[in-house]
Amino acid sequence: QKEVEQDPGPLSVPEGAIVSLNCTYSNSAFQYFMWYRQYSRKGPELLMYTYSSGNKEDGRFTAQVDKSSKYISLFIRDSQPSDSATYLCAMSGQGAQKLVFGQGTRLTINP
Amino acid sequence: SAVISQKPSRDICQRGTSLTIQCQVDSQVTMMFWYRQQPGQSLTLIATANQGSEATYESGFVIDKFPISRPNLTFSTLTVSNMSPEDSSIYLCSVEGGGSKAFFGQGTRLTVV
């Protein structure tokens, strides 16, 4: 079993829809949770960052962490074609511990 | 966040040859990281490079295959040695931004033929 599980998709939705992306994990020591967006032929870009449990909102993006269920989510409201990318979840424990990435979900927003 | 520049952005190489990838950061950083992203796969950490010491390699990666240099606090290189088609991948340089945040370069897309 992988430490971090993420459905690779692909996921295709119409413009304006609410998108829900999810990851599950097995390591209860994880404390830092991130979502990265990666456009084709580009490096990953940090999109959302959360420490421990709870929600964080930034514009159209909301990140949720449920440590009791070992489950994190990224919601995209009013999705735009420019949101079409691969979204990777990543997480790590306390201290200088390495990041563990999910496989990435390929998302397409159709105009 | 740091600005990270990688060169080359892409290359096509013959099997058996080596390629050195350069990573330049616009600020001094203690640790730099090298990742591999194989087609359709997630990011896998190859090694951590600290200035003034030997790089620390992850399980499955060895120095003879992926030698790393870290001559100063803003620069690192990763060499992919004796390449085979299985080394075709995207190679990414990364730096830490505090609290486990990672910032990435644009990547080097390597194709081995």
XYZ file of C-alpha atoms in Angstrom:
224
model
C 0.000 0.000 0.000
C 1.285 3.440 -0.949
C 1.707 6.019 1.789
C -0.405 8.473 -0.201
C -3.194 7.438 -2.547
C -4.633 9.744 -5.190
C -6.958 8.868 -8.036
C -5.058 9.710 -11.240
C -8.246 10.420 -13.173
C -8.493 11.827 -15.760
C -11.300 14.049 -14.538
C -13.238 16.180 -16.994
C -15.874 18.710 -15.926
C -17.701 21.637 -17.548
C -16.660 25.191 -16.899
C -18.262 26.633 -13.768
C -18.558 23.287 -11.993
C -17.281 22.621 -8.501
C -14.325 20.259 -8.567
C -13.393 17.974 -5.696
C -9.965 16.358 -5.582
C -8.958 13.976 -2.828
C -6.084 12.070 -1.277
C -5.919 9.485 1.444
C -2.859 8.620 3.449
C -1.716 6.016 5.925
C 0.994 7.753 7.978
C -0.550 9.352 11.065
C 2.647 11.379 11.598
C 1.904 13.632 8.640
C 1.328 17.216 9.802
C 1.907 19.358 6.705
C -0.419 19.040 3.754
C -0.030 20.678 0.388
C -1.622 20.827 -3.011
C 0.452 21.518 -6.085
C -0.738 22.437 -9.550
C 1.331 21.319 -12.505
C 0.664 22.585 -15.980
C 1.895 20.578 -18.931
C 5.662 20.874 -19.388
C 6.042 22.937 -16.205
C 7.234 22.270 -12.683
C 4.755 21.880 -9.815
C 3.499 25.121 -8.288
C 2.465 25.317 -4.644
C -1.252 26.071 -4.557
C -2.421 25.431 -0.998
C -0.641 24.747 2.271
C -2.219 23.534 5.500
C -0.720 22.627 8.834
C -2.567 19.949 10.817
C -6.350 19.723 10.510
C -8.899 22.213 9.313
C -9.876 24.241 6.293
C -8.078 26.899 4.349
C -9.588 29.086 1.687
C -7.841 31.129 -0.986
C -10.085 32.657 -3.602
C -11.823 29.873 -5.500
C -9.746 27.190 -3.784
C -10.480 25.474 -0.473
C -8.249 22.866 1.134
C -9.603 20.556 3.821
C -7.706 18.205 6.094
C -9.402 15.507 8.153
C -6.663 13.829 10.154
C -9.077 11.478 11.919
C -9.974 9.968 8.548
C -6.512 10.534 7.005
C -8.187 12.309 4.133
C -7.487 15.615 2.431
C -9.460 17.465 -0.212
C -9.105 20.357 -2.590
C -12.228 22.103 -3.845
C -12.245 24.408 -6.834
C -15.300 26.642 -7.200
C -16.412 28.236 -10.461
C -13.835 26.194 -12.339
C -12.180 27.788 -15.345
C -10.440 26.293 -18.394
C -7.219 27.778 -16.987
C -7.578 25.381 -14.036
C -6.894 22.470 -16.405
C -3.740 20.874 -15.011
C -2.495 17.978 -12.939
C -3.071 18.426 -9.210
C -0.743 16.666 -6.799
C -1.231 16.305 -3.091
C 1.850 16.193 -0.884
C 2.454 15.771 2.811
C 5.161 15.369 5.396
C 5.748 14.967 9.107
C 7.394 17.270 11.627
C 10.998 18.312 11.236
C 13.074 17.973 8.104
C 11.117 15.070 6.727
C 10.762 14.510 3.027
C 7.598 15.263 1.143
C 5.521 12.333 -0.029
C 3.487 12.983 -3.146
C 0.313 11.483 -4.506
C 0.224 10.300 -8.094
C -1.571 13.411 -9.267
C -5.045 13.888 -10.759
C -5.262 15.145 -14.304
C -8.101 17.673 -14.520
C -9.662 19.169 -17.636
C -12.206 22.000 -17.504
C -14.256 22.123 -20.687
C -15.480 25.531 -21.941
C 9.179 31.999 -2.818
C 12.535 31.324 -4.474
C 13.014 31.556 -8.224
C 14.576 28.361 -9.513
C 16.081 28.034 -12.972
C 16.906 24.685 -14.517
C 18.924 23.970 -17.614
C 18.421 22.386 -20.042
C 14.642 22.422 -20.197
C 14.675 19.345 -22.397
C 17.100 17.056 -24.148
C 17.193 13.927 -26.259
C 20.220 11.769 -25.515
C 21.742 8.581 -26.800
C 21.821 5.585 -24.507
C 25.115 5.111 -22.713
C 25.834 8.837 -22.513
C 25.502 11.192 -19.547
C 23.608 14.432 -19.053
C 24.249 17.080 -16.431
C 21.309 19.191 -15.300
C 21.948 22.543 -13.681
C 19.822 24.226 -11.025
C 20.279 27.865 -10.026
C 18.369 29.536 -7.159
C 18.019 33.282 -6.716
C 18.696 33.109 -2.971
C 20.898 31.103 -0.648
C 19.334 27.866 0.544
C 20.618 25.167 2.836
C 19.080 22.161 1.150
C 18.304 21.449 -2.470
C 16.402 18.430 -3.643
C 16.330 16.451 -6.861
C 13.188 14.603 -7.926
C 12.270 12.341 -10.795
C 8.808 12.281 -12.332
C 8.320 9.365 -14.680
C 5.539 9.507 -17.276
C 2.146 9.384 -15.578
C 3.740 8.970 -12.186
C 4.226 11.081 -9.118
C 7.397 12.748 -7.912
C 10.066 10.540 -6.405
C 12.876 12.045 -4.381
C 16.296 11.083 -5.722
C 18.545 12.845 -3.236
C 19.042 15.801 -0.930
C 22.030 18.031 -1.584
C 23.595 20.094 1.193
C 26.399 22.511 0.504
C 29.736 21.214 1.725
C 28.713 17.616 2.259
C 27.901 14.511 0.275
C 24.380 14.238 -1.061
C 21.992 11.896 0.720
C 20.372 9.410 -1.639
C 16.991 7.758 -1.277
C 16.483 4.046 -1.503
C 16.858 2.863 -5.071
C 19.147 5.697 -6.145
C 22.947 5.536 -6.080
C 25.713 8.069 -6.444
C 27.364 6.287 -9.363
C 24.203 6.645 -11.424
C 23.123 10.099 -10.189
C 26.179 12.050 -9.017
C 25.284 15.421 -7.515
C 27.386 18.496 -6.928
C 26.587 21.376 -4.581
C 29.459 23.852 -4.837
C 27.651 26.763 -3.142
C 24.368 27.806 -1.553
C 22.659 28.795 -4.817
C 23.677 26.097 -7.293
C 23.540 22.337 -7.786
C 23.927 19.852 -10.603
C 22.519 16.380 -11.135
C 24.153 14.048 -13.628
C 22.273 11.123 -15.105
C 25.016 8.664 -16.035
C 25.183 5.822 -18.540
C 21.623 6.511 -19.591
C 19.104 3.938 -20.742
C 15.557 4.453 -22.076
C 14.270 3.745 -18.540
C 15.857 7.042 -17.469
C 13.481 8.969 -19.715
C 11.703 11.202 -17.265
C 11.277 14.718 -15.979
C 13.951 15.722 -13.486
C 13.055 18.484 -11.046
C 15.144 20.632 -8.767
C 13.491 21.846 -5.577
C 14.226 23.981 -2.525
C 12.490 24.133 0.818
C 10.489 27.213 1.706
C 9.968 26.551 5.402
C 7.373 24.309 7.061
C 8.023 21.543 4.539
C 6.914 23.709 1.622
C 8.787 22.889 -1.566
C 9.343 25.125 -4.571
C 10.276 23.671 -7.914
C 12.099 24.584 -11.053
C 10.397 24.096 -14.389
C 11.990 20.683 -14.837
C 14.203 18.995 -17.402
C 12.422 16.652 -19.780
C 14.847 13.900 -20.725
C 14.297 11.410 -23.506
C 16.826 8.619 -23.963
C 16.873 6.905 -27.351
